[in-house]
Amino acid sequence: MFNQESRTQNVLKASFIGTSCNLINTILGFVYRTIFIQILSSNYLGINGLFTNILQILSFADLGISTAIVYRFYEPISRNDVKKVGQLMNFFKKVYISVALVILLVGLCLLPFLNFFIKDTTEVPEDINLQMVYLLFLFQTLSSYLFVYKQTILSADQKQYIASLIQTLITFVRYVLQVLILITTHKYIWTLVISILLNLILNFVFSEWVSHMYKAVFSIKESISKSEKKQIFNDTKATLCHKIGGTVLSSTDNIVLSRYVGIMATGLYSNYNMILSSLSVVMNQVFGSFTSSLGNAHVEQNIEQKYASYRRLLFGNLWITGVCTVCLYNLLNDFIIIWVGSDMLLDELTVTVLCIQFFVETARIISMSYTNGCGLFVKDKIRPLIEATINLIVSIAMTKLFGIPGVFIGTIVSHLCTVFWREPYLLYKYEFNKEMKEYWKYYFVSAASTIVVCIAFSHLFKICFPEINSFMEWFLKAMLVFVGGNIFGIIYLHNNQDFLFYKELILKKLT
């Protein structure tokens, strides 16, 4: 019934397929956005980003209970306990239906207040009916709760690569149809309609396939016991804080920009956000795909085995984060100019702040995956609320003072004050029972190296590439940055034990 492959095979398969699918999705997204901008304006992108953030905030209605439920899948799946998994899935279904109803009611209550989130309503395109567009976004969010919950079992069973493949296919078909609609009608609202209908139909088909694949699980009719429900709701007290905090951190940037700067600024940022988000998704796919395997390892491995795996993954996480940050700092604005034109640029300060935010957020992926996979989120209830409060207050204050970069300064400050030290502290104290010296050494060496290489390459390329006029020139510069960043890491860390582990692993694969 459940996955019998080794943990290593599952992780490698999930990472490779997931990363490949995300790269394809990123390319598709760039093609679609390019056509979108040519046919419509960046103000439409601003509306899109604003409503996406509003609906993401409403998604906290699940109170984080999904995290508490999914965590419980790992043990029965490892024991091949079909009945227990089926009982959990039935409870999960009831929870998601309830969540969908709450989102519908709260979403409708916000309908009369949409203008509050926009600083200057004259920036809204004339053919946009805000209420109608918002209702379409709301319906799309609701439709996901009706079917997507079934896909959770794929992730818990270390088969998330299947969901990645299917969702990539859905994305491809959706973008093709949306492009055809844009070209033939030039109507933004029809692209939303076709997106909703297609997602609804294809996700329904996918969910039915999952039901057939795990037929024995979905044939179970009873739910979990009252005591188990009570325990899940007790855990939800912790995940609720994580849910609220995570929602505020990830889903308020466009709202703050729209309210205090304007829809135009929100549209400009959306292009950068697409690039950064796509890269973050790939990073999360590469390293975040370990979460279900880590949950399994938490049950089966001893402390030293778990710590050895964590240290190696942390090294890889920080290495790739540093190289990606160097590439972003030196290539981002050049790419925007070639892609959509210099009138879509953000200033150098904003780009620098965005790169810092990218580093601090992606450098924690492995620690976050371990924390979630080991269930340590229950020991960190208040932190997300403190982080979210700091983020919102500082973001609004800094945006009033500095404009666009102020939004992201708030995110960085809140991160450094809370999760920056809190997640590794929990891991080293409760999971590994070790001091944190090695962690801080890894982190600060990576951060310092990234800063030095960013500055060095920036000065070098001002001489070698004072102006980029084509994709070919940009690609050449990108290759030099990427290769140079990795060569610096190899020279600086060639004696590191975890570097030697990866070196030996790669040589074995090549020979």
Short mmCIF file of N, CA, C and O in Angstrom, two decimals, residues 44 47 51 111 114-115 124-137 188-189 192:
data_model
loop_
_atom_site.label_atom_id
_atom_site.label_comp_id
_atom_site.label_asym_id
_atom_site.label_seq_id
_atom_site.Cartn_x
_atom_site.Cartn_y
_atom_site.Cartn_z
N TYR A 44 -2.35 45.69 -13.73
CA TYR A 44 -3.09 44.44 -13.60
C TYR A 44 -2.31 43.47 -12.70
O TYR A 44 -2.90 42.72 -11.92
N ILE A 47 -2.98 44.43 -9.08
CA ILE A 47 -4.26 43.91 -8.62
C ILE A 47 -4.15 42.42 -8.31
O ILE A 47 -4.64 41.92 -7.29
N PHE A 51 -4.81 40.88 -4.43
CA PHE A 51 -5.86 39.93 -4.09
C PHE A 51 -5.30 38.56 -3.73
O PHE A 51 -5.87 37.86 -2.89
N LEU A 111 -15.62 42.09 1.21
CA LEU A 111 -16.00 42.61 -0.11
C LEU A 111 -16.26 44.12 -0.12
O LEU A 111 -15.79 44.81 -1.03
N LEU A 114 -12.75 46.70 -0.09
CA LEU A 114 -11.60 46.49 -0.98
C LEU A 114 -10.83 47.77 -1.27
O LEU A 114 -9.61 47.76 -1.39
N ASN A 115 -11.54 48.89 -1.39
CA ASN A 115 -10.87 50.16 -1.71
C ASN A 115 -9.90 50.60 -0.62
O ASN A 115 -8.96 51.35 -0.89
N VAL A 124 -6.38 51.82 -10.70
CA VAL A 124 -7.06 50.60 -11.09
C VAL A 124 -7.52 50.73 -12.54
O VAL A 124 -8.19 51.70 -12.90
N PRO A 125 -7.18 49.78 -13.43
CA PRO A 125 -7.61 49.85 -14.83
C PRO A 125 -9.13 50.00 -14.94
O PRO A 125 -9.88 49.43 -14.15
N GLU A 126 -9.57 50.75 -15.96
CA GLU A 126 -10.98 51.06 -16.11
C GLU A 126 -11.86 49.83 -16.33
O GLU A 126 -13.03 49.82 -15.93
N ASP A 127 -11.31 48.81 -16.96
CA ASP A 127 -12.13 47.63 -17.25
C ASP A 127 -12.14 46.61 -16.11
O ASP A 127 -12.66 45.50 -16.26
N ILE A 128 -11.57 47.00 -14.96
CA ILE A 128 -11.53 46.09 -13.81
C ILE A 128 -12.66 46.42 -12.85
O ILE A 128 -12.76 47.55 -12.34
N ASN A 129 -13.50 45.44 -12.59
CA ASN A 129 -14.49 45.53 -11.52
C ASN A 129 -13.88 44.83 -10.30
O ASN A 129 -13.78 43.60 -10.27
N LEU A 130 -13.45 45.62 -9.32
CA LEU A 130 -12.72 45.06 -8.19
C LEU A 130 -13.49 43.95 -7.49
O LEU A 130 -12.92 42.91 -7.13
N GLN A 131 -14.78 44.16 -7.29
CA GLN A 131 -15.59 43.18 -6.58
C GLN A 131 -15.67 41.86 -7.35
O GLN A 131 -15.53 40.77 -6.78
N MET A 132 -15.87 41.96 -8.66
CA MET A 132 -15.96 40.75 -9.48
C MET A 132 -14.65 39.98 -9.50
O MET A 132 -14.62 38.75 -9.34
N VAL A 133 -13.54 40.70 -9.68
CA VAL A 133 -12.22 40.05 -9.70
C VAL A 133 -11.93 39.40 -8.36
O VAL A 133 -11.43 38.26 -8.28
N TYR A 134 -12.25 40.10 -7.29
CA TYR A 134 -12.02 39.55 -5.94
C TYR A 134 -12.83 38.27 -5.72
O TYR A 134 -12.32 37.29 -5.16
N LEU A 135 -14.09 38.26 -6.15
CA LEU A 135 -14.92 37.07 -6.00
C LEU A 135 -14.36 35.88 -6.78
O LEU A 135 -14.43 34.73 -6.32
N LEU A 136 -13.78 36.15 -7.94
CA LEU A 136 -13.15 35.07 -8.71
C LEU A 136 -11.95 34.50 -7.97
O LEU A 136 -11.75 33.28 -7.93
N PHE A 137 -11.14 35.37 -7.39
CA PHE A 137 -10.01 34.91 -6.58
C PHE A 137 -10.50 34.09 -5.39
O PHE A 137 -9.91 33.06 -5.03
N TYR A 188 -8.54 40.65 -18.96
CA TYR A 188 -7.93 40.06 -17.77
C TYR A 188 -8.89 39.11 -17.08
O TYR A 188 -8.52 38.02 -16.63
N ILE A 189 -10.16 39.52 -16.98
CA ILE A 189 -11.12 38.75 -16.21
C ILE A 189 -11.35 37.36 -16.79
O ILE A 189 -11.58 36.39 -16.06
N LEU A 192 -8.85 34.82 -15.60
CA LEU A 192 -9.18 34.29 -14.27
C LEU A 192 -10.24 33.20 -14.36
O LEU A 192 -10.15 32.17 -13.69
#
